[in-house]
mmCIF file of C-alpha atoms and ligand atoms in Angstrom:
data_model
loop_
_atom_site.group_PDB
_atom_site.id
_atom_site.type_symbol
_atom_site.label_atom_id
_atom_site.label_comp_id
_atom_site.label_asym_id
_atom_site.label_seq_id
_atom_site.Cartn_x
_atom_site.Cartn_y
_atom_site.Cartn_z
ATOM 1 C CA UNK A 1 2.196 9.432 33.595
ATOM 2 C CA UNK A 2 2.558 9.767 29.772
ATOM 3 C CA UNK A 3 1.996 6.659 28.193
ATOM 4 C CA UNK A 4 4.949 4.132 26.864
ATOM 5 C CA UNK A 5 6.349 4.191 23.227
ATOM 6 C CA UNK A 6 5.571 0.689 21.471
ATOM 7 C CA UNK A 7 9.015 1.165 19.781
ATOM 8 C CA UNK A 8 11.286 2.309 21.932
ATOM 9 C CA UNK A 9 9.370 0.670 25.493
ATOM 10 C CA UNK A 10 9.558 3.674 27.805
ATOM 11 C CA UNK A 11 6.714 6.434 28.860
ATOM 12 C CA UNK A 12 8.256 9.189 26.497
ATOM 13 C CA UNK A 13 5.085 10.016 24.470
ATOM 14 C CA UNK A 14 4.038 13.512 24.074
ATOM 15 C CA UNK A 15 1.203 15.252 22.898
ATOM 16 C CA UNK A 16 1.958 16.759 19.205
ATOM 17 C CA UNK A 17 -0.399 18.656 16.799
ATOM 18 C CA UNK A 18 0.127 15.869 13.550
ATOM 19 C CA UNK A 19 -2.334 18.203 11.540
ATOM 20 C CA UNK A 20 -4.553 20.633 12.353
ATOM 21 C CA UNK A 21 -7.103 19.562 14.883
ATOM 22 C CA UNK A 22 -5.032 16.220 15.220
ATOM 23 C CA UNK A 23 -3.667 15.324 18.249
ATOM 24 C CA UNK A 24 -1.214 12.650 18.274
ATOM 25 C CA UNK A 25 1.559 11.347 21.152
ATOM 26 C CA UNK A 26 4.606 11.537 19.929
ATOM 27 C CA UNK A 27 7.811 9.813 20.442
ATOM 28 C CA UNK A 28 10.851 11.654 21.140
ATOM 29 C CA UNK A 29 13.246 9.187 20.866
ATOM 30 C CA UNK A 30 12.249 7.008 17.438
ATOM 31 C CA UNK A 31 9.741 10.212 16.345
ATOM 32 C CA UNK A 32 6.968 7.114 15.878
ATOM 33 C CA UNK A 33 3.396 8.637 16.444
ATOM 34 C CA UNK A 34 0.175 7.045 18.359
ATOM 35 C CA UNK A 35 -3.134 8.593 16.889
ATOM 36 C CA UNK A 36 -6.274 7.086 19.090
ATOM 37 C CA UNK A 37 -9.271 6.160 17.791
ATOM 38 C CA UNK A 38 -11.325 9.426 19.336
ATOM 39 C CA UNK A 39 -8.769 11.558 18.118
ATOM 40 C CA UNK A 40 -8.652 10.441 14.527
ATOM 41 C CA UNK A 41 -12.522 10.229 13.821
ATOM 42 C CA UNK A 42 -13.385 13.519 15.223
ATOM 43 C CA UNK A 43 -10.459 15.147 12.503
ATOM 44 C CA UNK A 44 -11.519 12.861 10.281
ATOM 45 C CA UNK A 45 -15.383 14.366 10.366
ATOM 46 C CA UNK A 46 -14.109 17.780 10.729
ATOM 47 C CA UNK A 47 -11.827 17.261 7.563
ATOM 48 C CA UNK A 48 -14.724 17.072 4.803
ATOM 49 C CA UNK A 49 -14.984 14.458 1.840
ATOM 50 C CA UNK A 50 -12.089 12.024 0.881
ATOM 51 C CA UNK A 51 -8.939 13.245 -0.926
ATOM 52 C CA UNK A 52 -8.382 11.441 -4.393
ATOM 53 C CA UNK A 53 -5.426 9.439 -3.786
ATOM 54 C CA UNK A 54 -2.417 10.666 -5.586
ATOM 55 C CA UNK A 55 1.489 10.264 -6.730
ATOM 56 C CA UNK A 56 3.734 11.168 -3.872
ATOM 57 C CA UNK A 57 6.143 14.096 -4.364
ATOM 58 C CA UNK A 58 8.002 13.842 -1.325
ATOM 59 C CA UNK A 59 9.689 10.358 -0.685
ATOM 60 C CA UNK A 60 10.475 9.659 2.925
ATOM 61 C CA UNK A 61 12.893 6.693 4.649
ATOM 62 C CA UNK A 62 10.721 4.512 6.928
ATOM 63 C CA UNK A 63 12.147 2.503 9.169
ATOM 64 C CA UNK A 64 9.380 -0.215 9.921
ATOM 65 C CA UNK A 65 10.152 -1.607 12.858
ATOM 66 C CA UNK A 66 9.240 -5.805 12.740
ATOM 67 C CA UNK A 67 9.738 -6.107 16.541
ATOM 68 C CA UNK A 68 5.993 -6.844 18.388
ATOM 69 C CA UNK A 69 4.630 -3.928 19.971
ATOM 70 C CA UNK A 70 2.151 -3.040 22.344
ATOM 71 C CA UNK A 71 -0.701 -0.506 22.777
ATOM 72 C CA UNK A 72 0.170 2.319 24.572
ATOM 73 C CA UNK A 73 -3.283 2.259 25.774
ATOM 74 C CA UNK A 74 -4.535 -0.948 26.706
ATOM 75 C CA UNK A 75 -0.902 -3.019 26.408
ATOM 76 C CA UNK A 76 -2.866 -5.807 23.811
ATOM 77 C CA UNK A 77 -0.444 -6.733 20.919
ATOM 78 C CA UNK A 78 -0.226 -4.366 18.076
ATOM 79 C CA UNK A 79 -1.170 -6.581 14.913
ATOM 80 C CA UNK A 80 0.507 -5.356 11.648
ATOM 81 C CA UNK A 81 -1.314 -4.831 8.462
ATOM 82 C CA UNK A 82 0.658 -4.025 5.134
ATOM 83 C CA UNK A 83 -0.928 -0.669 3.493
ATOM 84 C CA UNK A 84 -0.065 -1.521 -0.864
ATOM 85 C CA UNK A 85 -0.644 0.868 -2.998
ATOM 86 C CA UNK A 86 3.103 1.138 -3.846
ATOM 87 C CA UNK A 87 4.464 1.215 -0.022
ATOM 88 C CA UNK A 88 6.350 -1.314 1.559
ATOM 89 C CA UNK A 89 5.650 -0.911 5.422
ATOM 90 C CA UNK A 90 3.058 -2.034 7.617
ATOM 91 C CA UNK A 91 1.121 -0.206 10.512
ATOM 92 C CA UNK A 92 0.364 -1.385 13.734
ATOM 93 C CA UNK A 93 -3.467 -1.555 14.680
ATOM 94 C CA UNK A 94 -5.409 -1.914 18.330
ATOM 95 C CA UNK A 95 -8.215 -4.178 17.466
ATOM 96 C CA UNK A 96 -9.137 -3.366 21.122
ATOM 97 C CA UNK A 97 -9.081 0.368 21.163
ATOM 98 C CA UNK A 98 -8.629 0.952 17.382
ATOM 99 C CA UNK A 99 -5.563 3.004 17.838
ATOM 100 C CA UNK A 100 -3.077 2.881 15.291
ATOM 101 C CA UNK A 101 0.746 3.037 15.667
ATOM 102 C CA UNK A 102 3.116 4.970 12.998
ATOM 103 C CA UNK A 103 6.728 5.078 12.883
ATOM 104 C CA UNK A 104 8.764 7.765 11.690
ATOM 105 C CA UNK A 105 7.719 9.268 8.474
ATOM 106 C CA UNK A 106 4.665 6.520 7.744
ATOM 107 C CA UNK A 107 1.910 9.458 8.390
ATOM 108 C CA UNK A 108 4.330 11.779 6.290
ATOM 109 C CA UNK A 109 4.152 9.155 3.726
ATOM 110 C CA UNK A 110 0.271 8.175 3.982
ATOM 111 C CA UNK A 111 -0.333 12.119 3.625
ATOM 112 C CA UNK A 112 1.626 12.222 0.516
ATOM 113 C CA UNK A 113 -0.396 10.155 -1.329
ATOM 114 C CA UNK A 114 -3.943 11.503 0.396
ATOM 115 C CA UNK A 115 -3.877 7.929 2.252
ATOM 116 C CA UNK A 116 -4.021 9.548 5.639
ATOM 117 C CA UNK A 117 -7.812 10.303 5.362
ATOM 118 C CA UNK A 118 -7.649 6.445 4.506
ATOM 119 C CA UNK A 119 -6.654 5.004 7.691
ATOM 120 C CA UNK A 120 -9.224 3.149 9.075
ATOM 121 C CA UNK A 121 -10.065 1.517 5.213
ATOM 122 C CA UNK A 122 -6.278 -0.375 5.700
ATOM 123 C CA UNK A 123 -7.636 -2.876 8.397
ATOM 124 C CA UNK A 124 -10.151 -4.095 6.413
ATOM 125 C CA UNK A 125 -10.718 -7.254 4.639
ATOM 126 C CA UNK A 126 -11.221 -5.802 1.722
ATOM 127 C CA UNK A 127 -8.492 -3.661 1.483
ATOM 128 C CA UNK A 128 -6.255 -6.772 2.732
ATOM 129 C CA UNK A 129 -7.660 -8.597 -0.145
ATOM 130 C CA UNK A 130 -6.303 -5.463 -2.557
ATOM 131 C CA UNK A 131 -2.366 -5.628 -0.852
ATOM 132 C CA UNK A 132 -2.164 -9.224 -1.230
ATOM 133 C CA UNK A 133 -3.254 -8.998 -4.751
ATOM 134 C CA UNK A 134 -0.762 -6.601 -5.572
ATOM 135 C CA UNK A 135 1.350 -8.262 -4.101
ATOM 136 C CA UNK A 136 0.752 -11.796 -6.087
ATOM 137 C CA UNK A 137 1.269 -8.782 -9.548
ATOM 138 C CA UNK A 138 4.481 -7.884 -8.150
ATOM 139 C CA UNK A 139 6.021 -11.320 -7.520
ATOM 140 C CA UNK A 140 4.346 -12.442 -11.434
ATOM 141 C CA UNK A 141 6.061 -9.071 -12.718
ATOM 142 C CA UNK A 142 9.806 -10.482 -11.268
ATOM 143 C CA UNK A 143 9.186 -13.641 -12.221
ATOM 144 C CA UNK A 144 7.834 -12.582 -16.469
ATOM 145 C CA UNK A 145 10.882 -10.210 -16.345
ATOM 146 C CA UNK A 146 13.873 -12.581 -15.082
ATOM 147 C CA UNK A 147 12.078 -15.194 -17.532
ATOM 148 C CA UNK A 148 11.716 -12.541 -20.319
ATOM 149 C CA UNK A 149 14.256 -9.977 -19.947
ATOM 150 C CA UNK A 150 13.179 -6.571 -19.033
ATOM 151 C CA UNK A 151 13.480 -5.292 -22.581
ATOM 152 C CA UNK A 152 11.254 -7.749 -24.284
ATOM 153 C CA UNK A 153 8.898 -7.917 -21.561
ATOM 154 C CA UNK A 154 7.913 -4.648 -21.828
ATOM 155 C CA UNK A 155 7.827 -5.402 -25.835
ATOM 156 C CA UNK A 156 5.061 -7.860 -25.151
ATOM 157 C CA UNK A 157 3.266 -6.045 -22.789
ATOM 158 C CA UNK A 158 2.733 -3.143 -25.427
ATOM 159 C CA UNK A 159 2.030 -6.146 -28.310
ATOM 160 C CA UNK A 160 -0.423 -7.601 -24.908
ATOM 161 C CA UNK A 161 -1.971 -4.592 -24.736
ATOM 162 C CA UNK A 162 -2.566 -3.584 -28.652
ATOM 163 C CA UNK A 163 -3.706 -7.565 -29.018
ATOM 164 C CA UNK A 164 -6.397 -6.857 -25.948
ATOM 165 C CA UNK A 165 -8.158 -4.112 -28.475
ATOM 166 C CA UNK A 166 -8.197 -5.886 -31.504
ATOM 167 C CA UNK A 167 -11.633 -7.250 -32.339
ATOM 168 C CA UNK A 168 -9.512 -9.991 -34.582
ATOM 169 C CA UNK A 169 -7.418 -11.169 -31.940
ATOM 170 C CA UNK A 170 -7.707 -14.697 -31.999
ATOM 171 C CA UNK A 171 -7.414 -14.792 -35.571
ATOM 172 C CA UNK A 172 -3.996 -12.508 -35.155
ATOM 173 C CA UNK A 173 -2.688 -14.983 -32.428
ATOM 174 C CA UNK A 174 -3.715 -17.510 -35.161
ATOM 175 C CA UNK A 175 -1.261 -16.219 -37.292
ATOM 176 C CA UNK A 176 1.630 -15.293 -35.136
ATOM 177 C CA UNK A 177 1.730 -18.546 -33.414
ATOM 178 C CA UNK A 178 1.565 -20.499 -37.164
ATOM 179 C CA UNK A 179 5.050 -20.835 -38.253
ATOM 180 C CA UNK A 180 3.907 -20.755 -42.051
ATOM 181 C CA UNK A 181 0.610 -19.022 -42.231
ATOM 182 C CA UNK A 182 1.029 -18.914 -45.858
ATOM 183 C CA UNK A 183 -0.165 -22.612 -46.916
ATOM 184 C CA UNK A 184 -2.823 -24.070 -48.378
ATOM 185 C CA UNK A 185 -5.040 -24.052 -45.193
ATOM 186 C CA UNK A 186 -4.819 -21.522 -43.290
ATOM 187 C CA UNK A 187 -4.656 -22.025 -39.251
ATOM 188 C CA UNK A 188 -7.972 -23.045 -37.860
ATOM 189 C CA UNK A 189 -8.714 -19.755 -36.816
ATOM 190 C CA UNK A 190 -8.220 -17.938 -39.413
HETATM 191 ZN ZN1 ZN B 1 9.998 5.493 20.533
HETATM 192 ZN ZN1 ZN B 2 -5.335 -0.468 22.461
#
């Protein structure tokens, strides 16, 4: 009996070749994958050190699915973790049998960026910590830009930036923020 897509709920998964040496099941229906945890290590060891992450060329629509799903394998409850790093889409993990869920185009987008030798880092806390960092960056980004405008907010990031190198800075903030600087006494930081 092949096992049951977490997607689409019926026992349509077939055995694909994802990459070479990488078996996955595949869905024929919502083209989601299942890679076990066996499968995935032992390409994972055969596949040499870790690709430097990189900028996609390829763009693909991903269709994350928010429904609850369950393992193929043991039938547990999937738990979703968000991956970052510029993506917006979540995979769904086994914490029982490790296995890990993709639906269409998520490995096609992992491998794009050389995040698919990565896998196993995006359950971690640590990597967890990273996404919801950049995710706190991304909300403070919208909010400095509707508050700004997007025109002078990248103006002051550049001024930011130049003011960060300056081993005078304080005494340059001194002067920018006094609305004469040219009196008698001069700000107290200058
Ligand atoms: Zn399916
Ligand atoms: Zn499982």
């Amino acid at each position: 009996m092949s096992m049951k897509c977490p997607t689409c709920k019926r026992p349509v998964l077939q055995k694909v070749t994802l990459e070479e040496s990488l078996l996955a099941n595949r869905c024929d229906k919502c083209e989601g994958n299942w890679i076990d945890s066996e499968q995935y290590w032992s390409w994972l060891d055969a596949h040499s050190e870790t690709l430097p992450e990189k900028e996609p060329e390829v763009s693909f629509e991903i269709n994350d699915s928010q429904k609850a799903k369950l393992c193929p394998q043991c039938n547990r409850i999937l738990i979703k973790y968000k991956v970052g790093r510029g993506t917006n889409f979540h995979l769904d993990h086994c914490s029982s049998c490790n296995g890990v869920w993709f639906d269409k185009n998520e490995w096609e987008t992992l491998k794009a960026r050389n995040l698919h030798d990565e896998i196993h880092c995006i359950f971690t806390q640590s990597w967890q910590r990273q996404v919801r960092q950049e995710e706190i960056e991304e909300n403070l980004d919208l909010i400095y830009t509707q508050k700004f405008g997007s025109e002078d907010y990248q103006e002051l990031q550049k001024i930011k930036a130049w003011l960060n190198d300056r081993p005078q800075k304080l005494a340059l903030l001194a002067y920018l923020n006094d609305e004469n600087p040219y009196k008698l006494s001069p700000p107290a930081n200058l």
